[in-house]
Amino acid sequence: MTDKSVEWSQAAVRTWLASRIASSQADQASAQRRGRSGEDDCDIASAEELVCSGVSTAAATATQAGFVAALDTLLEREDYIWRGVYDDRRFDRHVRSAIRKLRRMAKTNTGFERLSHYQ
């Protein structure tokens, strides 16, 4: 399942995580300016920020197996507390979805080269 042709790069993963954190913060600000109609988008962006900042440590990104384990640990939590959340249940679903997406990326070691704002 792991792509052996591309070696795990801690620097690339950390750069990607930093990029996603900055993008999610910008998305949150944009969604908050839209008011009530942007609440779900704000929760989605907040969820992505929580996940990316939760696993952006040097220890978590050192190895591919360690990164997947850090994501699994985050997924096992009962609930997620974060600032500026509008709907807790919806936010928890968005967090779990973001973890699963990032876990798939980590297991296949793909997608960390894409640094565009919208993915």
PDB file of C-alpha atoms in Angstrom:
ATOM      1  CA  MET A   1       0.000   0.000   0.000  1.00  0.00           C
ATOM      2  CA  THR A   2       2.895   2.385   0.661  1.00  0.00           C
ATOM      3  CA  ASP A   3       4.516   3.952  -2.377  1.00  0.00           C
ATOM      4  CA  LYS A   4       8.129   2.822  -2.095  1.00  0.00           C
ATOM      5  CA  SER A   5       9.243   4.918  -5.078  1.00  0.00           C
ATOM      6  CA  VAL A   6       8.897   8.097  -2.988  1.00  0.00           C
ATOM      7  CA  GLU A   7      10.763   8.259   0.304  1.00  0.00           C
ATOM      8  CA  TRP A   8       9.100   9.790   3.359  1.00  0.00           C
ATOM      9  CA  SER A   9      10.189  13.395   3.712  1.00  0.00           C
ATOM     10  CA  GLN A  10       9.633  14.976   7.102  1.00  0.00           C
ATOM     11  CA  ALA A  11      10.430  18.416   5.674  1.00  0.00           C
ATOM     12  CA  ALA A  12       7.847  18.060   2.891  1.00  0.00           C
ATOM     13  CA  VAL A  13       5.167  16.881   5.324  1.00  0.00           C
ATOM     14  CA  ARG A  14       5.870  19.694   7.784  1.00  0.00           C
ATOM     15  CA  THR A  15       5.826  22.247   4.941  1.00  0.00           C
ATOM     16  CA  TRP A  16       2.495  20.833   3.739  1.00  0.00           C
ATOM     17  CA  LEU A  17       1.044  20.951   7.278  1.00  0.00           C
ATOM     18  CA  ALA A  18       2.183  24.557   7.763  1.00  0.00           C
ATOM     19  CA  SER A  19       0.636  25.458   4.419  1.00  0.00           C
ATOM     20  CA  ARG A  20      -2.673  23.820   5.379  1.00  0.00           C
ATOM     21  CA  ILE A  21      -2.707  25.578   8.768  1.00  0.00           C
ATOM     22  CA  ALA A  22      -2.226  28.973   7.092  1.00  0.00           C
ATOM     23  CA  SER A  23      -4.884  28.163   4.471  1.00  0.00           C
ATOM     24  CA  SER A  24      -7.389  26.987   7.067  1.00  0.00           C
ATOM     25  CA  GLN A  25      -6.889  30.153   9.124  1.00  0.00           C
ATOM     26  CA  ALA A  26      -7.533  32.262   6.034  1.00  0.00           C
ATOM     27  CA  ASP A  27     -10.631  30.176   5.245  1.00  0.00           C
ATOM     28  CA  GLN A  28     -11.914  30.664   8.798  1.00  0.00           C
ATOM     29  CA  ALA A  29     -11.552  34.435   8.543  1.00  0.00           C
ATOM     30  CA  SER A  30     -13.327  34.447   5.189  1.00  0.00           C
ATOM     31  CA  ALA A  31     -16.153  32.247   6.481  1.00  0.00           C
ATOM     32  CA  GLN A  32     -16.616  34.374   9.602  1.00  0.00           C
ATOM     33  CA  ARG A  33     -17.009  37.490   7.471  1.00  0.00           C
ATOM     34  CA  ARG A  34     -19.921  35.808   5.659  1.00  0.00           C
ATOM     35  CA  GLY A  35     -21.799  35.476   8.921  1.00  0.00           C
ATOM     36  CA  ARG A  36     -24.314  32.728   9.560  1.00  0.00           C
ATOM     37  CA  SER A  37     -24.057  31.291   6.047  1.00  0.00           C
ATOM     38  CA  GLY A  38     -20.347  30.615   6.588  1.00  0.00           C
ATOM     39  CA  GLU A  39     -20.592  28.762   9.891  1.00  0.00           C
ATOM     40  CA  ASP A  40     -20.186  25.268   8.393  1.00  0.00           C
ATOM     41  CA  ASP A  41     -17.236  26.396   6.267  1.00  0.00           C
ATOM     42  CA  CYS A  42     -15.668  27.901   9.377  1.00  0.00           C
ATOM     43  CA  ASP A  43     -16.116  24.598  11.247  1.00  0.00           C
ATOM     44  CA  ILE A  44     -14.512  22.695   8.342  1.00  0.00           C
ATOM     45  CA  ALA A  45     -11.525  25.031   8.300  1.00  0.00           C
ATOM     46  CA  SER A  46     -11.227  24.904  12.097  1.00  0.00           C
ATOM     47  CA  ALA A  47     -11.258  21.105  11.976  1.00  0.00           C
ATOM     48  CA  GLU A  48      -8.461  21.054   9.424  1.00  0.00           C
ATOM     49  CA  GLU A  49      -6.426  23.478  11.522  1.00  0.00           C
ATOM     50  CA  LEU A  50      -6.890  21.345  14.651  1.00  0.00           C
ATOM     51  CA  VAL A  51      -5.763  18.177  12.855  1.00  0.00           C
ATOM     52  CA  CYS A  52      -2.775  19.739  11.113  1.00  0.00           C
ATOM     53  CA  SER A  53      -1.531  21.538  14.215  1.00  0.00           C
ATOM     54  CA  GLY A  54      -2.063  18.415  16.305  1.00  0.00           C
ATOM     55  CA  VAL A  55       0.343  16.352  14.213  1.00  0.00           C
ATOM     56  CA  SER A  56       2.821  18.983  13.026  1.00  0.00           C
ATOM     57  CA  THR A  57       5.436  18.228  15.657  1.00  0.00           C
ATOM     58  CA  ALA A  58       8.876  16.964  14.705  1.00  0.00           C
ATOM     59  CA  ALA A  59       8.308  13.722  16.607  1.00  0.00           C
ATOM     60  CA  ALA A  60       5.021  12.997  14.830  1.00  0.00           C
ATOM     61  CA  THR A  61       6.364  13.661  11.345  1.00  0.00           C
ATOM     62  CA  ALA A  62       9.757  11.945  11.749  1.00  0.00           C
ATOM     63  CA  THR A  63       8.623   8.667  10.185  1.00  0.00           C
ATOM     64  CA  GLN A  64       5.682   7.560   8.108  1.00  0.00           C
ATOM     65  CA  ALA A  65       4.628   4.969  10.710  1.00  0.00           C
ATOM     66  CA  GLY A  66       4.927   7.531  13.489  1.00  0.00           C
ATOM     67  CA  PHE A  67       2.795   9.998  11.560  1.00  0.00           C
ATOM     68  CA  VAL A  68       0.059   7.405  10.980  1.00  0.00           C
ATOM     69  CA  ALA A  69       0.228   6.466  14.681  1.00  0.00           C
ATOM     70  CA  ALA A  70      -0.131  10.135  15.707  1.00  0.00           C
ATOM     71  CA  LEU A  71      -3.197  10.421  13.459  1.00  0.00           C
ATOM     72  CA  ASP A  72      -4.645   7.215  14.944  1.00  0.00           C
ATOM     73  CA  THR A  73      -4.145   8.610  18.444  1.00  0.00           C
ATOM     74  CA  LEU A  74      -5.919  11.811  17.440  1.00  0.00           C
ATOM     75  CA  LEU A  75      -8.761   9.793  15.877  1.00  0.00           C
ATOM     76  CA  GLU A  76      -9.283   7.801  19.097  1.00  0.00           C
ATOM     77  CA  ARG A  77     -10.156  10.895  21.138  1.00  0.00           C
ATOM     78  CA  GLU A  78     -13.741  11.154  22.341  1.00  0.00           C
ATOM     79  CA  ASP A  79     -14.267  14.811  21.554  1.00  0.00           C
ATOM     80  CA  TYR A  80     -12.377  17.762  20.159  1.00  0.00           C
ATOM     81  CA  ILE A  81     -12.183  21.182  21.778  1.00  0.00           C
ATOM     82  CA  TRP A  82     -11.243  24.145  19.595  1.00  0.00           C
ATOM     83  CA  ARG A  83     -11.913  27.862  19.531  1.00  0.00           C
ATOM     84  CA  GLY A  84     -14.614  29.429  17.371  1.00  0.00           C
ATOM     85  CA  VAL A  85     -16.656  26.292  16.735  1.00  0.00           C
ATOM     86  CA  TYR A  86     -20.321  26.815  15.864  1.00  0.00           C
ATOM     87  CA  ASP A  87     -21.700  23.246  16.020  1.00  0.00           C
ATOM     88  CA  ASP A  88     -19.805  20.705  18.143  1.00  0.00           C
ATOM     89  CA  ARG A  89     -21.261  17.561  16.562  1.00  0.00           C
ATOM     90  CA  ARG A  90     -20.668  18.808  13.043  1.00  0.00           C
ATOM     91  CA  PHE A  91     -17.164  19.926  14.021  1.00  0.00           C
ATOM     92  CA  ASP A  92     -16.348  16.454  15.416  1.00  0.00           C
ATOM     93  CA  ARG A  93     -17.446  14.896  12.098  1.00  0.00           C
ATOM     94  CA  HIS A  94     -15.280  17.341  10.150  1.00  0.00           C
ATOM     95  CA  VAL A  95     -12.279  16.581  12.383  1.00  0.00           C
ATOM     96  CA  ARG A  96     -12.676  12.831  11.876  1.00  0.00           C
ATOM     97  CA  SER A  97     -13.032  13.352   8.135  1.00  0.00           C
ATOM     98  CA  ALA A  98      -9.867  15.476   8.015  1.00  0.00           C
ATOM     99  CA  ILE A  99      -7.971  12.832  10.002  1.00  0.00           C
ATOM    100  CA  ARG A 100      -9.097  10.064   7.636  1.00  0.00           C
ATOM    101  CA  LYS A 101      -8.061  12.121   4.592  1.00  0.00           C
ATOM    102  CA  LEU A 102      -4.643  12.876   6.062  1.00  0.00           C
ATOM    103  CA  ARG A 103      -4.234   9.259   7.165  1.00  0.00           C
ATOM    104  CA  ARG A 104      -4.862   8.046   3.584  1.00  0.00           C
ATOM    105  CA  MET A 105      -2.303  10.535   2.336  1.00  0.00           C
ATOM    106  CA  ALA A 106       0.220   9.373   4.942  1.00  0.00           C
ATOM    107  CA  LYS A 107      -0.274   5.682   4.254  1.00  0.00           C
ATOM    108  CA  THR A 108       0.197   6.141   0.501  1.00  0.00           C
ATOM    109  CA  ASN A 109       2.765   8.947   0.919  1.00  0.00           C
ATOM    110  CA  THR A 110       1.056  11.047  -1.730  1.00  0.00           C
ATOM    111  CA  GLY A 111      -0.241  14.586  -1.934  1.00  0.00           C
ATOM    112  CA  PHE A 112       2.313  16.308   0.276  1.00  0.00           C
ATOM    113  CA  GLU A 113       3.834  18.011  -2.742  1.00  0.00           C
ATOM    114  CA  ARG A 114       0.615  19.958  -3.444  1.00  0.00           C
ATOM    115  CA  LEU A 115       0.814  23.282  -1.650  1.00  0.00           C
ATOM    116  CA  SER A 116      -2.076  25.135  -3.298  1.00  0.00           C
ATOM    117  CA  HIS A 117      -4.561  26.906  -1.058  1.00  0.00           C
ATOM    118  CA  TYR A 118      -7.611  24.931  -2.210  1.00  0.00           C
ATOM    119  CA  GLN A 119      -7.309  21.147  -2.261  1.00  0.00           C
TER     120      GLN A 119
END
